[in-house]
Coordinates of C-alpha atoms and ligand atoms in Angstrom, one line a residue:
X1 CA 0.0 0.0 0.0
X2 CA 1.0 3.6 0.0
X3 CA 1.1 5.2 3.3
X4 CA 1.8 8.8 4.7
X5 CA 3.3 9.9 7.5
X6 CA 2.6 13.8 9.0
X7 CA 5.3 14.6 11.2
X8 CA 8.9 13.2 11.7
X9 CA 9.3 13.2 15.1
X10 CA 9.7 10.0 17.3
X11 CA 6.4 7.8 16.6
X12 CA 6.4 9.3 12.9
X13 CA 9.7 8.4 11.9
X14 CA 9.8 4.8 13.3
X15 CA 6.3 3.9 12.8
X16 CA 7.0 5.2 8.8
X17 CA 9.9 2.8 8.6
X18 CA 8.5 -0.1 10.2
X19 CA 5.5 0.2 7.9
X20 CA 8.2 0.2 4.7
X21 CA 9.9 -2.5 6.7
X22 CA 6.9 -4.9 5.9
X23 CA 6.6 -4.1 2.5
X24 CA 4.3 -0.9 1.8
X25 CA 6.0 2.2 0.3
X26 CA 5.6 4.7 2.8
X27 CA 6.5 9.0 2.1
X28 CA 7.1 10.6 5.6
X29 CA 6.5 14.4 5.6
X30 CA 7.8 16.9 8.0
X31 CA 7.9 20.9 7.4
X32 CA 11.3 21.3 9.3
X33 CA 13.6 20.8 6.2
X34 CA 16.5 20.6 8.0
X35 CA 14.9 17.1 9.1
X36 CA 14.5 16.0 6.2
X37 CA 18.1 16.7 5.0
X38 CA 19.1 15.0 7.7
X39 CA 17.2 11.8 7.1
X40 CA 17.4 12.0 3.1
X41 CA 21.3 12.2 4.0
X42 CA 20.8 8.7 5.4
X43 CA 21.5 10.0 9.3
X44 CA 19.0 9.7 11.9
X45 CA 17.9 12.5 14.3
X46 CA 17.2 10.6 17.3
X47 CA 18.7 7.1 19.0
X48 CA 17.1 4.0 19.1
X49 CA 18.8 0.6 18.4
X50 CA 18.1 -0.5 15.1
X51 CA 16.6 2.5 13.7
X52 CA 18.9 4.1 11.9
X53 CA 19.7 0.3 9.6
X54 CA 16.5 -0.2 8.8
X55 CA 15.9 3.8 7.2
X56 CA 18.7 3.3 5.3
X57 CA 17.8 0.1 4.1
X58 CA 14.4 0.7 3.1
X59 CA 15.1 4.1 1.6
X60 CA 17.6 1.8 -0.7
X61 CA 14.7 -0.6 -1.5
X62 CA 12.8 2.6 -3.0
X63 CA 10.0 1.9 0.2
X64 CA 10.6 4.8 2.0
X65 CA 10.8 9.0 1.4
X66 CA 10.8 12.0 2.9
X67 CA 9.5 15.1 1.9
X68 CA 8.7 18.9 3.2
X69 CA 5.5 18.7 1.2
X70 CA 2.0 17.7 2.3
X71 CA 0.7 18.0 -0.6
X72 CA 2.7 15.2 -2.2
X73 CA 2.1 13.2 0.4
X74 CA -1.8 13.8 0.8
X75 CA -1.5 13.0 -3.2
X76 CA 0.6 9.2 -3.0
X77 CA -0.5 8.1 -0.1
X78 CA -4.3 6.4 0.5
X79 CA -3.7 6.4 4.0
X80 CA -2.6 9.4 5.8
X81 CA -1.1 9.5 9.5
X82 CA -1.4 12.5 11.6
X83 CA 1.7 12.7 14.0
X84 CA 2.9 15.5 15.1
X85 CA 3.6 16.2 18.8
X86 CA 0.8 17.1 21.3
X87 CA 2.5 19.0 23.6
X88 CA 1.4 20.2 27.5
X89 CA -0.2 23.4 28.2
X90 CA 0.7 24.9 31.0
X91 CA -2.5 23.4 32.8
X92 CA -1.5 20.2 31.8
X93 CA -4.5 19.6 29.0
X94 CA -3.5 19.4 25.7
X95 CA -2.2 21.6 23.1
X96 CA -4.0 20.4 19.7
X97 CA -2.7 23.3 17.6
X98 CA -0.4 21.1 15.5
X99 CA -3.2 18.7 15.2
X100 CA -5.7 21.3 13.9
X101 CA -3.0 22.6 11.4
X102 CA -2.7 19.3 9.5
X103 CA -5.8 18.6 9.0
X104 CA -6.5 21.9 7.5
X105 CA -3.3 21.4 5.5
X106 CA -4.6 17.8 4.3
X107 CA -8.1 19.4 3.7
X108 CA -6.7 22.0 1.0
X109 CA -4.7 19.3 -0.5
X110 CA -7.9 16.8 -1.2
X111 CA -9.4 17.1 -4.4
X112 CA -12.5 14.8 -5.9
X113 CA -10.0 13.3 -8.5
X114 CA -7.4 12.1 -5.7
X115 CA -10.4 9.9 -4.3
X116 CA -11.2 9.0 -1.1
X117 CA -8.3 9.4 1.6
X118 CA -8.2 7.8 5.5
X119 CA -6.8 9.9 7.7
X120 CA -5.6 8.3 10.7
X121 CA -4.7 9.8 14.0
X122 CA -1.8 8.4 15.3
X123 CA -0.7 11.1 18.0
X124 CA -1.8 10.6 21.8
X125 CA -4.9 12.9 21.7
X126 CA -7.9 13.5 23.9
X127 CA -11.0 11.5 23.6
X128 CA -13.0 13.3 20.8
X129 CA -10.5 14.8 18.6
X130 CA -11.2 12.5 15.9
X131 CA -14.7 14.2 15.5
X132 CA -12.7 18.0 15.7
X133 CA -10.4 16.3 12.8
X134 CA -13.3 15.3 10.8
X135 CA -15.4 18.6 11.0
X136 CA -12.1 20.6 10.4
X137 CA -11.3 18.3 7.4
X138 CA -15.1 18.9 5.9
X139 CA -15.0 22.3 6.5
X140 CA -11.9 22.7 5.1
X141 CA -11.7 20.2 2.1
X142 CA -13.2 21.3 -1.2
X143 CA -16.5 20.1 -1.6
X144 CA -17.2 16.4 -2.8
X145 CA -14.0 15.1 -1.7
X146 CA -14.7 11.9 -0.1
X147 CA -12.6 10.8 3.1
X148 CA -12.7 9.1 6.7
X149 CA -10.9 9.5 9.7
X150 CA -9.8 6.8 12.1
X151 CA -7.7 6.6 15.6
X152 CA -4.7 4.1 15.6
X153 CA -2.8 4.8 19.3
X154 CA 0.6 4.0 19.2
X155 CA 2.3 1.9 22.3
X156 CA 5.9 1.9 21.2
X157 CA 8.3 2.4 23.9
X158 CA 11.8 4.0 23.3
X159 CA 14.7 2.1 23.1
X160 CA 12.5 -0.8 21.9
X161 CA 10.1 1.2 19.3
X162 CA 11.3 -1.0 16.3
X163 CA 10.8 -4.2 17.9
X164 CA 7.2 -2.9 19.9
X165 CA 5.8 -1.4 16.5
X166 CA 7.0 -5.1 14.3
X167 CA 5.4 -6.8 16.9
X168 CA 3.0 -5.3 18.5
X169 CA 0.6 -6.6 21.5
X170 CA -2.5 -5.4 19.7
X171 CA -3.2 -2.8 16.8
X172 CA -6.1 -0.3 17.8
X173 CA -8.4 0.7 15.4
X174 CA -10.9 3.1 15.6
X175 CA -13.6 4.6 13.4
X176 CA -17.2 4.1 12.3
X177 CA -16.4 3.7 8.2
X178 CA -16.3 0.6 6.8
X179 CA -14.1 1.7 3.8
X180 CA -11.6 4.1 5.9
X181 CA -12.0 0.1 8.4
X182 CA -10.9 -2.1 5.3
X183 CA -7.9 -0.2 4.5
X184 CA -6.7 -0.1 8.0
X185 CA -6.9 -4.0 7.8
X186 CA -5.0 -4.2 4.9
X187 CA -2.7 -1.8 6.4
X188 CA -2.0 -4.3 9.3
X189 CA -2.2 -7.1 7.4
X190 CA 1.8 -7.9 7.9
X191 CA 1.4 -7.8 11.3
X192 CA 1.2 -10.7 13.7
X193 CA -1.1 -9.2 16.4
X194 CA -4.7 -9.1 17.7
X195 CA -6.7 -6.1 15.7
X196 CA -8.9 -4.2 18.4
X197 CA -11.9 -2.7 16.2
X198 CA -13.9 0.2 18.3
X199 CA -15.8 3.9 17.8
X200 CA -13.2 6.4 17.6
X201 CA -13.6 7.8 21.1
X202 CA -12.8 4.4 22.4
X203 CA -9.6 4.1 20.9
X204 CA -8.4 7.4 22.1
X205 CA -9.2 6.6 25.2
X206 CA -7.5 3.5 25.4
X207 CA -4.2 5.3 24.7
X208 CA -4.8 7.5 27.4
X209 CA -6.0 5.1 29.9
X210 CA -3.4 2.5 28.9
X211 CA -0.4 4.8 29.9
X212 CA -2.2 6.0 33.1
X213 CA -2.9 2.4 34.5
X214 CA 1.6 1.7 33.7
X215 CA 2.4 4.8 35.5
X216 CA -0.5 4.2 38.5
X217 CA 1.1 0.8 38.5
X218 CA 4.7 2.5 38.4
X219 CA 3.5 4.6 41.6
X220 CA 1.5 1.8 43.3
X221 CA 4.9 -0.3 44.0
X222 CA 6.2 3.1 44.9
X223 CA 3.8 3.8 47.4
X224 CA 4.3 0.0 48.5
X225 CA 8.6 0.5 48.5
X226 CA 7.9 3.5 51.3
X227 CA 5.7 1.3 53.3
X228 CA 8.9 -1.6 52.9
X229 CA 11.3 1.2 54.2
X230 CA 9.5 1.9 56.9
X231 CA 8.4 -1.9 58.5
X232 CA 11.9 -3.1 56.6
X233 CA 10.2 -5.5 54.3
X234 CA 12.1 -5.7 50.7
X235 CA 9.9 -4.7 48.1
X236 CA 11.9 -6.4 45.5
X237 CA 10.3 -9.5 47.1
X238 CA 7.2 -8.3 47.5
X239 CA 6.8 -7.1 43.6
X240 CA 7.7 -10.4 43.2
X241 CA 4.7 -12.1 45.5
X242 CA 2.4 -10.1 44.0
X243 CA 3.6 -9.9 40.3
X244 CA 3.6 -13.8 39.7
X245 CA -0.5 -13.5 40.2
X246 CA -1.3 -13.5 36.7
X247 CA -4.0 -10.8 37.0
X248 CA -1.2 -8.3 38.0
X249 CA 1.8 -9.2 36.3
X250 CA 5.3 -8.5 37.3
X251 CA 6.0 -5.7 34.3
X252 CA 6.2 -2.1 35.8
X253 CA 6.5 -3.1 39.3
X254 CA 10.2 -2.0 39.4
X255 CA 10.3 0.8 42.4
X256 CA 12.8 3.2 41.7
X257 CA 13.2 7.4 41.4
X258 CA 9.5 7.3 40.1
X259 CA 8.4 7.2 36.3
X260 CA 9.6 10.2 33.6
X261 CA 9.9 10.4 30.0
X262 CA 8.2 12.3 27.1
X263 CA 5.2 10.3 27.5
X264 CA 3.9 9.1 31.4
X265 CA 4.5 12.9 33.0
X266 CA 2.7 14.3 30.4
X267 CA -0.8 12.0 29.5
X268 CA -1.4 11.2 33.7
X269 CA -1.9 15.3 33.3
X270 CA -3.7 15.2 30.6
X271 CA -5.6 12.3 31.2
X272 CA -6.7 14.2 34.3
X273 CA -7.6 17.6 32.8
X274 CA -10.0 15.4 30.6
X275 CA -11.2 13.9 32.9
X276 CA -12.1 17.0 34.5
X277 CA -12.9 18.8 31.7
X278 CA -16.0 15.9 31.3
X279 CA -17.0 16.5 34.7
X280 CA -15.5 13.3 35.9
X281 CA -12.8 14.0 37.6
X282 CA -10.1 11.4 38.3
X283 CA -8.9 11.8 41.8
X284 CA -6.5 8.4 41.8
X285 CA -4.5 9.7 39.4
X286 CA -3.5 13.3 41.4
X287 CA -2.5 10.7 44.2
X288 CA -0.7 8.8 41.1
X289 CA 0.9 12.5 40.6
X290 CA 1.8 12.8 44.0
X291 CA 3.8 9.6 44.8
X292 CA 5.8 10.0 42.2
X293 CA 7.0 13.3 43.4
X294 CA 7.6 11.7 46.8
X295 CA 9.8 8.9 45.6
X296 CA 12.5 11.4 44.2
X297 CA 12.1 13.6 47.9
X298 CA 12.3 10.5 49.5
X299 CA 15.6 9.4 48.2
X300 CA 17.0 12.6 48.3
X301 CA 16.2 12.8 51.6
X302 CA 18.6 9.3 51.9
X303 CA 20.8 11.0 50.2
X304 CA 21.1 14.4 53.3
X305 CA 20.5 12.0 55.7
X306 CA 23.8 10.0 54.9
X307 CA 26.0 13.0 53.4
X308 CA 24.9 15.6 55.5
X309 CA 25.6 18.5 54.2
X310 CA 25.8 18.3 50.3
X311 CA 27.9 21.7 50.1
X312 CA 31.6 20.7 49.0
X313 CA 30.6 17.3 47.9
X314 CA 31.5 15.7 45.0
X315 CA 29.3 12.8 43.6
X316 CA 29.6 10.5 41.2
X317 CA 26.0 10.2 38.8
X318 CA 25.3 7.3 36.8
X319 CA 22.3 7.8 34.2
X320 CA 20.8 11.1 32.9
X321 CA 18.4 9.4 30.2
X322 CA 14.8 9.1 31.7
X323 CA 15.4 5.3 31.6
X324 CA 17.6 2.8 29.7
X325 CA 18.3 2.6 26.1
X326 CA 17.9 6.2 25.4
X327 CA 19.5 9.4 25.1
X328 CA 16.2 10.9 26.0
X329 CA 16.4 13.4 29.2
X330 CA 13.0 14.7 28.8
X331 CA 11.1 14.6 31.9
X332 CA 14.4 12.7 33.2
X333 CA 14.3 12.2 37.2
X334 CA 18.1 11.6 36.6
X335 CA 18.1 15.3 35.5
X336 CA 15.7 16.3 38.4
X337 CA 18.0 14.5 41.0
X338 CA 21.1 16.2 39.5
X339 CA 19.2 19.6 39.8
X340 CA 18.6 19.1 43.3
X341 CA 21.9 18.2 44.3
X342 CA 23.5 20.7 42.7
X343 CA 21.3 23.4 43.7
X344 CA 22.2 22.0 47.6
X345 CA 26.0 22.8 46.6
X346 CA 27.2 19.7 45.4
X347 CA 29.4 18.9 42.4
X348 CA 28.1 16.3 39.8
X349 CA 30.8 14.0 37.9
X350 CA 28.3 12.5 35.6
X351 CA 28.3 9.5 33.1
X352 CA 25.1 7.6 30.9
X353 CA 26.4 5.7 28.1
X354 CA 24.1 7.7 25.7
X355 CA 22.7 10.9 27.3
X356 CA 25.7 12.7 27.7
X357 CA 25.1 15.2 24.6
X358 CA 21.6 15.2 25.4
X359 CA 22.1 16.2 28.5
X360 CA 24.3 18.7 27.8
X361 CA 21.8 20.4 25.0
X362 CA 18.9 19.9 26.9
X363 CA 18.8 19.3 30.7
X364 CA 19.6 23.1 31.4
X365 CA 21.9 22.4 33.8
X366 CA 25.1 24.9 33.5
X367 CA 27.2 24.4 36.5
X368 CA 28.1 22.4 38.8
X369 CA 28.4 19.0 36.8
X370 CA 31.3 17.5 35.4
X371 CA 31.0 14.9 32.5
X372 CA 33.2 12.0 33.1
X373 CA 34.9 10.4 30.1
X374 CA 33.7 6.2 30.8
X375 CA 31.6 4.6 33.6
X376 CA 34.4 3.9 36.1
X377 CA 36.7 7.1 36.0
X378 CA 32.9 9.1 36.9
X379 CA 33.7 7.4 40.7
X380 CA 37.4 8.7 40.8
X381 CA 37.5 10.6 44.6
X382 CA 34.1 11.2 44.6
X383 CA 31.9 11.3 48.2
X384 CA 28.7 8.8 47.3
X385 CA 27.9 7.4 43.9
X386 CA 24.4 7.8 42.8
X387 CA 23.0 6.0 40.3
X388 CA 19.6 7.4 38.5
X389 CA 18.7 5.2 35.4
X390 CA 18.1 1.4 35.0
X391 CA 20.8 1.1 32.3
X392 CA 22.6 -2.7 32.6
X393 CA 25.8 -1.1 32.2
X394 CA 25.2 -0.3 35.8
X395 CA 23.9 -4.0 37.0
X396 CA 27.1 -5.1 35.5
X397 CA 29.3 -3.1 37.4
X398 CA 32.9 -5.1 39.0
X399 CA 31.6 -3.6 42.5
X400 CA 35.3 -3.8 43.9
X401 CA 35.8 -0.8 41.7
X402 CA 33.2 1.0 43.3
X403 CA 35.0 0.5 46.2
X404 CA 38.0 1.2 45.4
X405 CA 37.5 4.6 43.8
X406 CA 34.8 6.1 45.6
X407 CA 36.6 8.5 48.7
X408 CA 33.8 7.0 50.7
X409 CA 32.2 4.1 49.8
X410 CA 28.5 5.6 50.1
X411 CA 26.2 3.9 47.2
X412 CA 22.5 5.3 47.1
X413 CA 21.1 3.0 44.1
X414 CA 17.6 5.0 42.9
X415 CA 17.2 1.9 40.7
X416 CA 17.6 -1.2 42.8
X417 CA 20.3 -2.7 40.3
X418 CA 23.1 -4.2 42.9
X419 CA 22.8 -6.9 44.8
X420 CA 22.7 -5.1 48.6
X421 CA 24.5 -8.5 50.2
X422 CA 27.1 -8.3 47.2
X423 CA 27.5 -4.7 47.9
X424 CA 28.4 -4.9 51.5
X425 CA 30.4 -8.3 51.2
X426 CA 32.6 -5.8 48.8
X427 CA 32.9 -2.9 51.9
X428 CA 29.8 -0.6 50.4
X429 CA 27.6 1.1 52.4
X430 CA 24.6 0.6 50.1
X431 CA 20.8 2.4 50.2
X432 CA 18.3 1.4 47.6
X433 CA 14.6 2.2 47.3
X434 CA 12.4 -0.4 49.4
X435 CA 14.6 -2.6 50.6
X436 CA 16.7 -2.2 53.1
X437 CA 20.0 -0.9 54.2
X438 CA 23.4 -3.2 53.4
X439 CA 26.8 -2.4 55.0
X440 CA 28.3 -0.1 57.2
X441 CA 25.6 2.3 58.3
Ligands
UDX501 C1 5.6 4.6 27.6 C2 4.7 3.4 27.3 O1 5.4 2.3 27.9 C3 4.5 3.2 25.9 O2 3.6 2.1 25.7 C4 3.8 4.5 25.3 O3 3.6 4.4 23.9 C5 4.8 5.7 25.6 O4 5.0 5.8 27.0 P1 8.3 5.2 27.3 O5 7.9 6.5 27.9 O6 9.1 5.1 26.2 O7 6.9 4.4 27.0 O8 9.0 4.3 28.5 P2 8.6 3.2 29.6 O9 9.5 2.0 29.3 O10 7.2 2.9 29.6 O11 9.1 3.9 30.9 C6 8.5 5.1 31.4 C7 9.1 5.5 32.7 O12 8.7 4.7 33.8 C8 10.6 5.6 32.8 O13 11.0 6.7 33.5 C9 11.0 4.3 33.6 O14 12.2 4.5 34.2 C10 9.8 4.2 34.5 N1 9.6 2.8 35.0 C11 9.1 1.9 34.1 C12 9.7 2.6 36.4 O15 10.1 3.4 37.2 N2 9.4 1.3 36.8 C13 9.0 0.3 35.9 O16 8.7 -0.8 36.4 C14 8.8 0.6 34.6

């Protein structure tokens, strides 16, 4: 099939390529042209393993384009995906403008002779923009141009987007037309996965709803790990107990600094201004909100506790990203525990084995952090090592040389990744989230 992709961002550029991956020939469209340079130049703009191969080697096969025109794409492709970014207001609903936008720029390119055209919503968007994208297409388009407009959530994760969108858990189709229905089959035809067929507002929902039930579950073991601290159970063990019960499942029960990422912060906000905004407010998802807040203050709090005074101190930070596989540091609570501890007077000698430059561009920090050259030389003299993203480089770690470079051998673990009887058997003093204390302390 032909397929279109609006918007070049994250869930544009890798859903495009995945869909020219199994076979369709697919034009992705994005007005920044430096973008598009970019990707017609064969590089990549963002990381994610695997990415980067399969662009190049399905712009090779002919299956996959780029282009700064709309209209081109509205013209090859009988499918069109909306997805372009749906950023926070400042009230935490969302801001549709780049939504609107598109459709009024695929409107004016629709004429009768193109024939009908499905537009698909792919962008997280509140429950009943599909029928604002409709209305703004009809009013728009020139009259008697036939088209019907669908909502297809994406779940990819990053750091595992190529392999979550080849093979997905389900495919989530929305809409109320059977033509705009049958070409969304056949769109997904390749695809080995249960096809979920509702109304429109269902399927928006579910995206919205979906990612607000990981991050309650996220907070939930959270809230448990505070209640381990304090009766000095090990919630490690208990996410275990209650994770091998089918009907909760051990996935996103790892406690830790609390959830980030471009995604999580952002639709548990939004999720509640709709709810609120339908005069249903969702109260469990402000407590959501508020652990997850807690669980950073409570480990920082570890952190004073331990070091005293953070003034003069130098520590050693492992992870910037928001979690592993990444380079993304939007939303990070690494970058929101470096902010605190630097803003307390401590120095930072960081190290993530792909957020570095990110960090650098984009966490706003200035001062006060260092950026070590490799994993190990990061602990050289420092006071404490702290380590703030789930990256295996850090699981993996020969803990003697912990030991032996640290000044102190203080280890607070936001990410419950070493072994706590390991850690003091090597000398550590070792704090994690949940579980408790190992070593000298
Ligand atoms: C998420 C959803 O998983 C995905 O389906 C959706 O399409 C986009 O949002 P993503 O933000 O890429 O994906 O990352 P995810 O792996 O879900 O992690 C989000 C955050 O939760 C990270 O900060 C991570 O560190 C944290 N997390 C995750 C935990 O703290 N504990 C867990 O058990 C799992």
């Amino acid at each position: 099939m032909n397929l279109t992709i609006i918007g070049t961002g994250y869930v544009g550029l890798t859903t495009g390529t995945c869909f020219a991956e199994v076979g369709h020939h697919v034009t992705c469209v994005d007005n920044n042209p430096e973008k598009i340079e970019t990707l017609l130049a064969g590089r990549i703009p963002i990381y994610e393993p695997g990415l980067e191969e399969l662009v190049k080697k399905n712009v090779a096969a002919g299956r996959l384009k780029f282009t700064t025109s709309t209209a081109d794409g509205v013209k090859s492709g009988d499918v069109v995906f909306i997805a372009v970014p749906t950023p926070p207001q400042p009230d935490g609903s969302v801001d549709l403008s780049f939504i609107e936008k598109v459709a009024r720029e695929i409107a004016e390119c629709l004429t009768p002779e193109i024939g009908y055209r499905v537009i698909v919503d792919k962008s997280t968007v509140p429950v009943k923009t599909g029928e604002k994208v409709a209305e703004t297409v009809r009013r728009y388009a020139p009259q008697g141009v036939e088209f019907g407009v669908v909502s297809n959530p994406e779940f990819l994760r990053e750091g595992c987007a190529v392999d979550d969108l080849l093979h997905p858990d389900r495919i989530v189709i929305g809409s109320n037309d059977d033509r705009a229905l049958a070409l969304m089959h056949k769109v997904y035809e390749p695809f080995v996965a249960p096809v979920l067929v509702t109304d429109i507002n269902s399927a928006e929902l579910i995206k919205h709803a979906a990612n607000s039930f990981l991050a309650l579950k996220i907070s939930y073991i959270n809230a448990v790990s505070a209640i381990c601290e304090a009766s000095g159970a090990d919630v490690e063990k208990v996410a275990e107990g209650i994770g091998t019960d089918k009907r909760i499942g051990r996935q996103f029960l790892n406690a830790g600094l609390g959830y980030g990422g471009s995604c999580f912060p952002k639709d548990v906000k939004a999720f509640i201004a709709i709810s609120e905004s339908l005069g249903t407010p969702f109260g469990l998802l402000k407590e959501v909100e508020r652990i997850n807040g807690d669980q950073l203050e409570r480990f920082l709090a570890k952190i004073r506790e331990k070091l005293w005074v953070l003034r003069e101190k130098k520590i050693a930070l492992w992870g910037l990203a928001f979690k592993q596989n990444t380079d993304d540091v939007r939303e990070s609570v690494a970058i929101r525990v470096a902010k605190k501890m630097i803003a307390e007077g401590a120095t930072l000698i960081a190290w993530d084995p792909e957020a570095i430059e990110t960090s650098k561009r984009f966490s706003g920090i200035t001062e006060g952090i260092e950026y070590a050259p490799d994993m190990l030389s990061a602990l050289d003299g420092a006071d404490a090592l702290v380590i703030a993203t789930e990256w295996s480089h850090f699981a993996n770690v020969d803990l003697t040389e912990i030991k032996k470079r640290l000044r102190t051998p203080l280890v607070f673990d936001g990410r419950n990744l070493l072994d706590p009887a390991a850690a003091a058997a090597t000398g550590l003093e070792y704090h994690s989230v949940g579980r408790p204390a190992a070593g000298r302390h």
